[in-house]
mmCIF file of C-alpha atoms in Angstrom:
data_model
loop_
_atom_site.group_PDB
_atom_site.id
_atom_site.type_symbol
_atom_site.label_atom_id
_atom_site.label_comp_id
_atom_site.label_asym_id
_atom_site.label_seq_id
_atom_site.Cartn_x
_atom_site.Cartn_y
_atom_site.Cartn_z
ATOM 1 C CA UNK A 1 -32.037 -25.442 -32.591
ATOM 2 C CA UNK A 2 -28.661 -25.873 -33.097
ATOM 3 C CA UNK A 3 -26.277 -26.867 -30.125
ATOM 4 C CA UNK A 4 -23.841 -23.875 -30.259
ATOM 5 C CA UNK A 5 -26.560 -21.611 -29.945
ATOM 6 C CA UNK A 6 -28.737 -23.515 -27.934
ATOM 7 C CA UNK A 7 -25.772 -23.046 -25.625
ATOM 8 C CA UNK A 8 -25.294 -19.547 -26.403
ATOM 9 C CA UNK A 9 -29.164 -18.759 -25.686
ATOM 10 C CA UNK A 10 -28.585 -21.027 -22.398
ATOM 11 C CA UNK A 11 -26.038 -18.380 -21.253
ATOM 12 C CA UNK A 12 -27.776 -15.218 -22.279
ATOM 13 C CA UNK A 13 -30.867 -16.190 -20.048
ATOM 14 C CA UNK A 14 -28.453 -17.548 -16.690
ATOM 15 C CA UNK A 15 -27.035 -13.518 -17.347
ATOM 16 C CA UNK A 16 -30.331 -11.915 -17.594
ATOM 17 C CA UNK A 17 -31.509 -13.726 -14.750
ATOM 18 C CA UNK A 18 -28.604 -13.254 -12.757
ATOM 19 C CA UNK A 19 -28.928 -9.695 -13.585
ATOM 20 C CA UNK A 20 -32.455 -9.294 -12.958
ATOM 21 C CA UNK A 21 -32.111 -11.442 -9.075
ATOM 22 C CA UNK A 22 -29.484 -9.178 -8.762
ATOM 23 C CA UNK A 23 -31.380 -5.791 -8.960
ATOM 24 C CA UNK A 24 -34.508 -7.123 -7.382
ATOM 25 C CA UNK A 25 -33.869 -9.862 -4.848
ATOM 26 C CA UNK A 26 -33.066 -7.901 -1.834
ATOM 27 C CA UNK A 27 -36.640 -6.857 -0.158
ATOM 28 C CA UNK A 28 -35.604 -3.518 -0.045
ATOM 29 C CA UNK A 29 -35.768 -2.890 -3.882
ATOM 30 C CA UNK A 30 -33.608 -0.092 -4.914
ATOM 31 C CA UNK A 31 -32.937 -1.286 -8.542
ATOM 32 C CA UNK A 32 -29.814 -2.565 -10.166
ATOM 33 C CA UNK A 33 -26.282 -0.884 -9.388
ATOM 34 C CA UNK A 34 -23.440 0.050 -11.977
ATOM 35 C CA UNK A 35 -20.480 0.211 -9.448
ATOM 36 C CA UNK A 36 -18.501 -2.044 -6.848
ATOM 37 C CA UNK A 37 -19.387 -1.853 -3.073
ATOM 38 C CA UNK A 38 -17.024 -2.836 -0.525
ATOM 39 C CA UNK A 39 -17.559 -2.459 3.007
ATOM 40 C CA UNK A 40 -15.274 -3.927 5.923
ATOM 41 C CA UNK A 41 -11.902 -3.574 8.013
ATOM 42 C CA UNK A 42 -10.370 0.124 8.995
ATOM 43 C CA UNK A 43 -7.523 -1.013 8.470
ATOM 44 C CA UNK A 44 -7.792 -2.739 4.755
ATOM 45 C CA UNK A 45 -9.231 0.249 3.933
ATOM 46 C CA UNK A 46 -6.799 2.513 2.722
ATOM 47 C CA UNK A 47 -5.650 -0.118 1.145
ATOM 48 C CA UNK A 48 -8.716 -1.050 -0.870
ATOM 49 C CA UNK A 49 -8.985 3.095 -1.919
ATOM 50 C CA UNK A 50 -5.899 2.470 -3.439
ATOM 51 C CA UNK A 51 -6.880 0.082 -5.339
ATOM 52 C CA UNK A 52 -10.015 1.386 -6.354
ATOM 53 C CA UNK A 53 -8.261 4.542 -7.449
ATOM 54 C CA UNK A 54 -5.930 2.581 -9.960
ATOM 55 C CA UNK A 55 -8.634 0.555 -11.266
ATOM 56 C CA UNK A 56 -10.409 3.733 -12.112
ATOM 57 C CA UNK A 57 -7.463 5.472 -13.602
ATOM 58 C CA UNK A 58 -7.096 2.036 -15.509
ATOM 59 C CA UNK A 59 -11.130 1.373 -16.232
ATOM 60 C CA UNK A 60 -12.099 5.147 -17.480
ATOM 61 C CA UNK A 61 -15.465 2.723 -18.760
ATOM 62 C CA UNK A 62 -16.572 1.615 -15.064
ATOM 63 C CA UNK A 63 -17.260 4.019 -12.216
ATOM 64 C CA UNK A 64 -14.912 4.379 -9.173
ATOM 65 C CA UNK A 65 -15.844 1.344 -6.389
ATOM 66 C CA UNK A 66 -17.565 2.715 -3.272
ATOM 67 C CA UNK A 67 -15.198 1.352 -0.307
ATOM 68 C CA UNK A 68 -16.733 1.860 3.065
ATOM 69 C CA UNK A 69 -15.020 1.716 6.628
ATOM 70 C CA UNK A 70 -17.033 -0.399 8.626
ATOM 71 C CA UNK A 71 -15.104 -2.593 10.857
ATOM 72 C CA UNK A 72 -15.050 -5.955 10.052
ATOM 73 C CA UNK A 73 -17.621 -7.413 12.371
ATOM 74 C CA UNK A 74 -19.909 -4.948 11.097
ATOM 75 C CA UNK A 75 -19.008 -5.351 7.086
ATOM 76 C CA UNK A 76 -19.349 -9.005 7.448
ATOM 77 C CA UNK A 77 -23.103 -8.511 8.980
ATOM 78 C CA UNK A 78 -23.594 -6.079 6.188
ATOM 79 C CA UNK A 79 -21.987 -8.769 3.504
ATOM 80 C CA UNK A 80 -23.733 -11.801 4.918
ATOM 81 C CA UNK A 81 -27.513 -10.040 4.693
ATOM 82 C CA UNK A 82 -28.283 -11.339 1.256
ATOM 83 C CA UNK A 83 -27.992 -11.050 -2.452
ATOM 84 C CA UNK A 84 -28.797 -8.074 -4.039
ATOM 85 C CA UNK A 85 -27.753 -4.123 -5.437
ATOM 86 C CA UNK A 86 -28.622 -3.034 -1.760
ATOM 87 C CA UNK A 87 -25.971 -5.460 0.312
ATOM 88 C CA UNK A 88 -22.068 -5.187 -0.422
ATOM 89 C CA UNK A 89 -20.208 -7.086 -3.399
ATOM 90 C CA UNK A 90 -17.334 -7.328 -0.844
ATOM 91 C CA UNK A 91 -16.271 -7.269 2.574
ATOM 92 C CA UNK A 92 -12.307 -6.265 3.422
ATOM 93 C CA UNK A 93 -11.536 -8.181 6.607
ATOM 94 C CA UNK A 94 -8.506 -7.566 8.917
ATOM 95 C CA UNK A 95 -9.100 -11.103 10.232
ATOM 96 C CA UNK A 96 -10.467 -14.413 8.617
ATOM 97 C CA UNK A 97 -14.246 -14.566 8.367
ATOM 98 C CA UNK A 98 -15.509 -17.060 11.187
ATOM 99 C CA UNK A 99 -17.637 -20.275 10.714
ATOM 100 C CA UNK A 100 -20.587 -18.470 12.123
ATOM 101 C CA UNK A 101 -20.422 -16.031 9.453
ATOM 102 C CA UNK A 102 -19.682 -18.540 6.794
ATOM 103 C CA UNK A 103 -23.052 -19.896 7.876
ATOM 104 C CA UNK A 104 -25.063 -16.595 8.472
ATOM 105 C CA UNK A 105 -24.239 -15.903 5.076
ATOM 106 C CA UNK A 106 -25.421 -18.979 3.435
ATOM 107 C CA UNK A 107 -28.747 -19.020 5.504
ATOM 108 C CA UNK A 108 -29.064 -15.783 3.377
ATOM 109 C CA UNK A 109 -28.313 -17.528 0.153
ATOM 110 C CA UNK A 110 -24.782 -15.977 0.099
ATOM 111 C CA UNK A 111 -23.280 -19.540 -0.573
ATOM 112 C CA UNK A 112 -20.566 -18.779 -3.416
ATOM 113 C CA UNK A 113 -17.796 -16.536 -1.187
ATOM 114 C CA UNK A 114 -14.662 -16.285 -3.236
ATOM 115 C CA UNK A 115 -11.786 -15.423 -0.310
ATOM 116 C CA UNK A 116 -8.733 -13.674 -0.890
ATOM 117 C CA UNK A 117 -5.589 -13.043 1.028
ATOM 118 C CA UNK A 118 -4.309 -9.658 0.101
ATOM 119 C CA UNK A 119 -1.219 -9.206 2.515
ATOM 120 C CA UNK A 120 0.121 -9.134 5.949
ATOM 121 C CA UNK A 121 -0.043 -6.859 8.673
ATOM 122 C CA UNK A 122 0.891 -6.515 11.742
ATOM 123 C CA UNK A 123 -0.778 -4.907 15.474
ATOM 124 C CA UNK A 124 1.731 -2.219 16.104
ATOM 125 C CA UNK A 125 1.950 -0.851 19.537
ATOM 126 C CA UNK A 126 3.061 2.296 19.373
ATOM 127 C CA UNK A 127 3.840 5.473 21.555
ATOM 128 C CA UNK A 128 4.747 9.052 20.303
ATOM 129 C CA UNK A 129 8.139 10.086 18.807
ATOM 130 C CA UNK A 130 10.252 10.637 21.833
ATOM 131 C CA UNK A 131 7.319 8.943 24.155
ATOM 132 C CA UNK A 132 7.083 6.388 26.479
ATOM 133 C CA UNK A 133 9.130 3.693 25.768
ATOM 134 C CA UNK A 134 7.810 -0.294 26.730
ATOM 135 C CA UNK A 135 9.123 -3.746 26.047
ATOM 136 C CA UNK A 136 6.080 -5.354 25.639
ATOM 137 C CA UNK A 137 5.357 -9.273 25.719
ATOM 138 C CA UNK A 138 1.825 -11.132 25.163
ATOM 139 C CA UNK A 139 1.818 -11.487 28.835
ATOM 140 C CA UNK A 140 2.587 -7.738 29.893
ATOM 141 C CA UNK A 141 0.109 -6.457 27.938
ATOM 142 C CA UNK A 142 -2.668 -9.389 28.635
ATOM 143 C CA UNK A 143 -2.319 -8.373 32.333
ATOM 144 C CA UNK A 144 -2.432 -4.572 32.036
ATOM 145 C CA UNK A 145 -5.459 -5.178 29.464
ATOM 146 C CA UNK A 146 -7.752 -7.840 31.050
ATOM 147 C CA UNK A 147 -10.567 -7.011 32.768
ATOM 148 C CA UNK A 148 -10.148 -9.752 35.219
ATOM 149 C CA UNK A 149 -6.596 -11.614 34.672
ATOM 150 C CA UNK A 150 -6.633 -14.825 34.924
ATOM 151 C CA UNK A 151 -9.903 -15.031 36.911
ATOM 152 C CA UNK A 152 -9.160 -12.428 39.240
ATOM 153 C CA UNK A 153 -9.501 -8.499 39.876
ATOM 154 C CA UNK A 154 -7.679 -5.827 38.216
ATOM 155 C CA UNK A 155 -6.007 -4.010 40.023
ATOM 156 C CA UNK A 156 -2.802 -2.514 37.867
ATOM 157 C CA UNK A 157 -2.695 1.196 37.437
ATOM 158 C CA UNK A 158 0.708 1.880 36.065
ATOM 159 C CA UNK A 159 2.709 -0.237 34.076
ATOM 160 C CA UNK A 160 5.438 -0.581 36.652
ATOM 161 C CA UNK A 161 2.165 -2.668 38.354
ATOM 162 C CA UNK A 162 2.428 -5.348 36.009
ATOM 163 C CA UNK A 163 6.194 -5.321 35.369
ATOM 164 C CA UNK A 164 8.676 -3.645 37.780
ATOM 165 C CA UNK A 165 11.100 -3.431 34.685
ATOM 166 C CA UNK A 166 8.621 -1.058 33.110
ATOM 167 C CA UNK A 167 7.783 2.919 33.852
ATOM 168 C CA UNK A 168 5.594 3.855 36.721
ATOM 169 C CA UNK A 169 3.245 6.099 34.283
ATOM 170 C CA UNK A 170 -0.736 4.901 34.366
ATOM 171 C CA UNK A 171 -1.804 2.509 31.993
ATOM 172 C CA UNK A 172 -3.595 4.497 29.030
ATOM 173 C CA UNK A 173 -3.875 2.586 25.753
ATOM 174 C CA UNK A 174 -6.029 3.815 22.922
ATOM 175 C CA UNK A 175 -6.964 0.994 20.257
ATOM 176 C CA UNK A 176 -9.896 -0.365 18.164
ATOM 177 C CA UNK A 177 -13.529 -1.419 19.317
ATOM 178 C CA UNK A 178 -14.954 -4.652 19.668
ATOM 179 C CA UNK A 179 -16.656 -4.422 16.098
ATOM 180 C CA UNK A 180 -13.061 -4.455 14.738
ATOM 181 C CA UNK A 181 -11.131 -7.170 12.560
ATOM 182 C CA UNK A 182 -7.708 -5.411 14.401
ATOM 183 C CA UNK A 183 -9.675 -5.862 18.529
ATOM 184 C CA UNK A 184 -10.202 -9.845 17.404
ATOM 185 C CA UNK A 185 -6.397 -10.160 16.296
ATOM 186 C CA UNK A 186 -5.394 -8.509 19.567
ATOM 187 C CA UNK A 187 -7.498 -10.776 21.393
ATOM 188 C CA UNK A 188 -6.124 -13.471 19.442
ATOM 189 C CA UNK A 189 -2.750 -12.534 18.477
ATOM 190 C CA UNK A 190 -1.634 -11.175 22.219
ATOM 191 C CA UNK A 191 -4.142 -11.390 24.929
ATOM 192 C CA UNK A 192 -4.880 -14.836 24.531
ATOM 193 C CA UNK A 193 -1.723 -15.823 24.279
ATOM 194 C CA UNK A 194 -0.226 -13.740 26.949
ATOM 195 C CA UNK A 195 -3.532 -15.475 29.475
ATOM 196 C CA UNK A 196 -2.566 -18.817 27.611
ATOM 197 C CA UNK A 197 1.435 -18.819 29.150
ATOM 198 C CA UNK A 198 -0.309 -19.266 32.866
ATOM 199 C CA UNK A 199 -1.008 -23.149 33.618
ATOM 200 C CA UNK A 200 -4.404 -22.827 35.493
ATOM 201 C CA UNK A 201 -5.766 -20.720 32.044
ATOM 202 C CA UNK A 202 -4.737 -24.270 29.798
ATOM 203 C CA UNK A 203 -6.408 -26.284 32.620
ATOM 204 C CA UNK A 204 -9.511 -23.909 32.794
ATOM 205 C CA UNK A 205 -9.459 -24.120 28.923
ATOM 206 C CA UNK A 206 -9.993 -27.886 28.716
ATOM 207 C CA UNK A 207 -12.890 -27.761 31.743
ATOM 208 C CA UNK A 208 -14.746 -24.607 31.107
ATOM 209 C CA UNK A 209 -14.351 -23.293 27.236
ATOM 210 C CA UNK A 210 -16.676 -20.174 27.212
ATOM 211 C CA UNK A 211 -14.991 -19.123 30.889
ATOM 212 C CA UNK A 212 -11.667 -19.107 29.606
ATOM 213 C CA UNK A 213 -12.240 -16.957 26.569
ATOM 214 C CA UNK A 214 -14.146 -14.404 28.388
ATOM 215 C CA UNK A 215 -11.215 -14.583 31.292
ATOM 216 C CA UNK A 216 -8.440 -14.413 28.152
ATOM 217 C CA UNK A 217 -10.149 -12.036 25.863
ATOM 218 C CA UNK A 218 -12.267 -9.538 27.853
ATOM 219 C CA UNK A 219 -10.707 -6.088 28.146
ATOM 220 C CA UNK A 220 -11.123 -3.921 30.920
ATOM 221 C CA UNK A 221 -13.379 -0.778 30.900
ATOM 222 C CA UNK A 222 -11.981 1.393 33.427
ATOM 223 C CA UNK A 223 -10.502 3.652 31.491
ATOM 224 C CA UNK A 224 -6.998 2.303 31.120
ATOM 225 C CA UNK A 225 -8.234 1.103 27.396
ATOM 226 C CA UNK A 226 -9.875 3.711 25.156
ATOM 227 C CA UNK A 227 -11.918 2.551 22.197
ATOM 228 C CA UNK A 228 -11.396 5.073 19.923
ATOM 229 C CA UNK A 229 -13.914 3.182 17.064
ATOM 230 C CA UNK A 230 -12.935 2.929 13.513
ATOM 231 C CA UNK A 231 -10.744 5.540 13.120
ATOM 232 C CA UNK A 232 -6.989 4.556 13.440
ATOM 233 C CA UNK A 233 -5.877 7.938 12.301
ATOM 234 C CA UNK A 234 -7.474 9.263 15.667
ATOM 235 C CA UNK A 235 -5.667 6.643 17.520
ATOM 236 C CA UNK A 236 -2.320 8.145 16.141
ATOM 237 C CA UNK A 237 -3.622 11.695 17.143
ATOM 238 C CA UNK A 238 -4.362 10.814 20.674
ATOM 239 C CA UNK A 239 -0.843 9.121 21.268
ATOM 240 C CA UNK A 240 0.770 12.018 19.416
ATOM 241 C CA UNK A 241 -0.869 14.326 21.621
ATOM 242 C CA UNK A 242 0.303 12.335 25.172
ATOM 243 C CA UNK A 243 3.487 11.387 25.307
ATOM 244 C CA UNK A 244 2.892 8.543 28.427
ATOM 245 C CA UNK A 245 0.197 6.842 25.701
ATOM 246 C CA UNK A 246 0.216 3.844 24.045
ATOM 247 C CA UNK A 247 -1.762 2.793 20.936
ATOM 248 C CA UNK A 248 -2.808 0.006 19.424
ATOM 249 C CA UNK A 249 -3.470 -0.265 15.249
ATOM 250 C CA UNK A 250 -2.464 -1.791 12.332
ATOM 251 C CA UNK A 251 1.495 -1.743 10.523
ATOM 252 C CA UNK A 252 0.434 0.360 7.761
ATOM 253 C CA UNK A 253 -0.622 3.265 10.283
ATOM 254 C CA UNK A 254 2.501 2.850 12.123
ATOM 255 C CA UNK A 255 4.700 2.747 9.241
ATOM 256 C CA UNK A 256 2.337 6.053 7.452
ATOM 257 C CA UNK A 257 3.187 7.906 10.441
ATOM 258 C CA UNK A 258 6.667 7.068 11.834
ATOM 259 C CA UNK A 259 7.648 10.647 11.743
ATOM 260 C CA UNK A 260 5.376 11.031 14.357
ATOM 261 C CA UNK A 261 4.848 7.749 16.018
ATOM 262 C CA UNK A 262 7.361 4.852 17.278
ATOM 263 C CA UNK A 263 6.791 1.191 17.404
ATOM 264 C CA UNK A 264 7.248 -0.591 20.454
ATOM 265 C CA UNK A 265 9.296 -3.762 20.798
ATOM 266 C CA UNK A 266 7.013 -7.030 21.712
ATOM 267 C CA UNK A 267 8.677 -9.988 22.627
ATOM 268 C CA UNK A 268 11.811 -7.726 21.878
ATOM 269 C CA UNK A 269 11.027 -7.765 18.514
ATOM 270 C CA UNK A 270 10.576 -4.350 16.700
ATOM 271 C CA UNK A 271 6.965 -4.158 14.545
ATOM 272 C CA UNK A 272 9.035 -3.705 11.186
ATOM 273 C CA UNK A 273 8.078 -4.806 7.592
ATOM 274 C CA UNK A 274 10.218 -7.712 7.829
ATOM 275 C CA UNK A 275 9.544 -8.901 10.398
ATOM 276 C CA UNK A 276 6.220 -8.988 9.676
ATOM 277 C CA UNK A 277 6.887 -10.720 6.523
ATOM 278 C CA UNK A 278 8.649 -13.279 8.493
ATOM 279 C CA UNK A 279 6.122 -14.138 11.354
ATOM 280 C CA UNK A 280 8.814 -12.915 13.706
ATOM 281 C CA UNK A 281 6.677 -10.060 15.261
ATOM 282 C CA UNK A 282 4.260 -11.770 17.334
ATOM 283 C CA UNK A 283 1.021 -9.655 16.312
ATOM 284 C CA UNK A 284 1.751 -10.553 12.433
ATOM 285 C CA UNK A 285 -1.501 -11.181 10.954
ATOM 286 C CA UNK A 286 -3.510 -11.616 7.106
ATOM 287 C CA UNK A 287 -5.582 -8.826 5.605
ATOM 288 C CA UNK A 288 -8.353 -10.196 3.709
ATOM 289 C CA UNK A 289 -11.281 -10.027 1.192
ATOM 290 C CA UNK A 290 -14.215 -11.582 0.641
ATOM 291 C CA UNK A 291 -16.573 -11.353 -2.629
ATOM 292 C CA UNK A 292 -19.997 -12.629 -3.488
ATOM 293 C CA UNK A 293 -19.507 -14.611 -6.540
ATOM 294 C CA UNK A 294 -23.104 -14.271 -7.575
ATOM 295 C CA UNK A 295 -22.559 -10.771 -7.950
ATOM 296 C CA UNK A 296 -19.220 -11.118 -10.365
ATOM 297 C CA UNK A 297 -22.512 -12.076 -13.124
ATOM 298 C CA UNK A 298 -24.337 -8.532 -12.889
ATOM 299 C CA UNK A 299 -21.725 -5.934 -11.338
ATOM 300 C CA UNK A 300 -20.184 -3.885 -13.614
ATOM 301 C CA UNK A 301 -16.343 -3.810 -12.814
ATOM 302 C CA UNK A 302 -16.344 -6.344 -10.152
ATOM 303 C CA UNK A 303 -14.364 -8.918 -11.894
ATOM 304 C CA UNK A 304 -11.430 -5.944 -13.357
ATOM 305 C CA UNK A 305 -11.085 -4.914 -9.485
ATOM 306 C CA UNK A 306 -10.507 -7.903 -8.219
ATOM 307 C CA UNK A 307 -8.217 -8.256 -11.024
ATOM 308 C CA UNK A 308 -6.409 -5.012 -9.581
ATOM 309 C CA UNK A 309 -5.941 -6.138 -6.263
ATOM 310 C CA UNK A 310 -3.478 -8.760 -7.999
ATOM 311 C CA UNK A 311 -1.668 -6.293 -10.256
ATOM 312 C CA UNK A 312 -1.135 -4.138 -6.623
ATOM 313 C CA UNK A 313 -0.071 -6.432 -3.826
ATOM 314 C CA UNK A 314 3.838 -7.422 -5.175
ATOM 315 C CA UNK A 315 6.553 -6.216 -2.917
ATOM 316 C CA UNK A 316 7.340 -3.902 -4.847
ATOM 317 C CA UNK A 317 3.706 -3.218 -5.939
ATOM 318 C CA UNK A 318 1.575 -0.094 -4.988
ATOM 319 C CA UNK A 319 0.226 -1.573 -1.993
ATOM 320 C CA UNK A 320 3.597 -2.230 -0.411
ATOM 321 C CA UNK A 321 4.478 1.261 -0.507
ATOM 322 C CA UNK A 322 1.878 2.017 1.556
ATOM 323 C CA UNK A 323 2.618 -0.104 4.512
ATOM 324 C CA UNK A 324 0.912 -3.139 3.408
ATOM 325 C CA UNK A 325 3.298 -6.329 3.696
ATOM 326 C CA UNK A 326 3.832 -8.659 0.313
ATOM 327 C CA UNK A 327 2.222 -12.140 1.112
ATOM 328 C CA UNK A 328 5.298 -14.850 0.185
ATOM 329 C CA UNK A 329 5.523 -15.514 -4.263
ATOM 330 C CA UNK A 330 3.575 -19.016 -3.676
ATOM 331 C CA UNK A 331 0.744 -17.423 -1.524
ATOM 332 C CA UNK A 332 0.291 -14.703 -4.224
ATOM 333 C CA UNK A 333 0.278 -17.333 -6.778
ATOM 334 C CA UNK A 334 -2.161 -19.145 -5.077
ATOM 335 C CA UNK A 335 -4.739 -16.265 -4.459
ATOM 336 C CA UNK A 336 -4.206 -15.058 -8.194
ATOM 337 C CA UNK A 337 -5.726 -18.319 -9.054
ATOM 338 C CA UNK A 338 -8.632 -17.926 -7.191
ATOM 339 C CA UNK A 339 -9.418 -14.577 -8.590
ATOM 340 C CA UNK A 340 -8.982 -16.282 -12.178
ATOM 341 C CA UNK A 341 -10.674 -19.401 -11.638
ATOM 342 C CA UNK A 342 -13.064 -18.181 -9.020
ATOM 343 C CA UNK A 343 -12.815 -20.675 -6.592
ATOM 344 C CA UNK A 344 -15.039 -20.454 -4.109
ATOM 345 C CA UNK A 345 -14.224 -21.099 0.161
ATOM 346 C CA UNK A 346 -15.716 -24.080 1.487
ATOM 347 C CA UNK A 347 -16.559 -24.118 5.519
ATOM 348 C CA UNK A 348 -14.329 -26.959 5.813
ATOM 349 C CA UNK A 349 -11.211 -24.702 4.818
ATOM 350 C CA UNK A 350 -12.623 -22.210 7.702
ATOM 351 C CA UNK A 351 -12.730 -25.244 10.550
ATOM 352 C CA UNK A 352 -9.454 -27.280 9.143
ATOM 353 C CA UNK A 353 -7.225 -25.359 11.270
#
């Protein structure tokens, strides 16, 4: 047989077979699929409709992507089950997938993850128009949040407890549940760091690791926070509703809503698209997504929307009208690669920083 199609006959099988593990590889049967399934982050999700809504506008030959709002903890369980038509093609993420996950997911043959960084965002606090009005630092709101600051009891009840330069009205803050990509970049973003500015939590750090993230990171359950699950547009309700409450969500939802909400300062520094851009706002943060590259072989469409999120995240793209903030040019040139060359994330990259 000739080389060329040798070769040619070569690929035709690897497709087949791609296509057939595809539709039959997940215990759960089901058959093969003919559209893109994302699942993920509450907060990349309006996002990731919008995309999926160009694409089809653009794609009149593929069907529209099913996007999903899961929370990220729960999309990347969902992501990392297997290969397969029954498990997602992709996972949006609010925060970066974590070397556990990495490593669930190739323990369930998900070894080829393609990762993309979409944007920026920011954790907006945020009161209603006219509302109660804070000055928030990492350290306020750690010790009106924790369920046991640094080490020891509770015992704020208004925020004039934890701050004298602050109003006397009870602490009431509605934000995101622990399943959410936006609850681990508070944790991370602010509460750590707020726990992290007292010198016993750095020397409890280096003696006891697991005691000083539950200490840093645990949020109280009294009442004072609300999880309000995956549904920031209830979280902008609530504080719309009571003027003396504070909420806790992503930019885009701040900046959708702004006739009706207002950002508060943190660190003195107002959550604005700039400053987002810039890293000045302390709770500035990467959106993600993640996508099987064994699927890109036997999902319809999968490569073109990928191909869309590109086309949508300029500053002056779609996306940024929408609240999402423009990555820099060389961070978008960088992630444009990996959709084109499909580079795939190694679990180095995840521990190197």
């Amino acid at each position: 047989m000739p080389l060329r199609i040798a070769a040619i006959a070569r690929t035709g099988a690897a497709l087949a077979l791609a296509a057939l593990a595809l539709s039959a590889c997940d215990s759960g049967g089901g058959g093969a699929r003919n559209s893109v399934h994302a699942v993920g982050s509450s907060t990349v999700y309006p996002f990731a409709k919008l995309v999926a809504e160009s694409f089809a506008r653009s794609n009149s030959d593929f069907r529209s992507p099913l996007i999903e709002s899961t929370g990220t903890g729960n999309g990347m369980q969902l992501f990392c089950k297997g290969l397969g038509a029954n498990t997602p093609d992709m996972v949006n993420a609010s925060r970066r997938m974590k070397p556990s996950e990495f490593d669930r997911c190739a323990a369930n043959k998900v070894d080829e993850i393609i990762e993309l960084q979409v944007g920026l965002d920011g954790i907006a606090f945020a009161s209603s128009q006219g509302g109660i009005m804070l000055n928030l630092s990492p350290r306020i709101v750690y010790e009106a949040l924790a369920a046991n600051p640094y080490g020891k009891p509770q015992t704020a009840k208004t925020w004039s407890d934890v701050d004298p330069s602050l109003p006397a009205d009870p602490i009431l803050v509605y934000g995101p549940p622990s399943t959410s990509g936006t609850r681990d970049a508070l944790k991370e973003l602010v509460l750590e760091v707020g726990c992290a500015s007292n010198p016993e939590m750095e020397a409890l750090k280096e003696s006891d690791e697991n005691r000083y993230s539950q200490v840093c990171t645990e949020v109280r359950d009294d009442g004072a926070y609300v999880d309000q699950g995956e549904q920031d547009n209830l979280i902008v309700q609530k504080i719309e509703s009571n003027p003396r409450a504070v909420g806790v969500f992503g930019f885009s939802y701040l900046d959708e809503n702004s006739d009706k909400v207002q950002g508060l300062p943190m660190n003195g520094v107002q959550p604005t698209y700039d400053n987002i851009a810039s890293f000045a706002y302390p709770g500035a943060r990467p959106l993600y997504v993640y996508v099987k590259k064994e699927h890109m072989r036997a999902i319809p469409g999968l490569g073109a929307y990928m191909d869309e999120w590109v086309k949508s995240w300029g500053k002056d793209g779609p996306l940024a009208r929408i609240g999402m903030v423009a990555m820099p040019a060389d961070k978008m040139a960088e992630n444009a690669r990996k959709v084109r060359e499909q580079i795939v994330l190694t679990r180095e990259e995840l521990t190197a920083e």
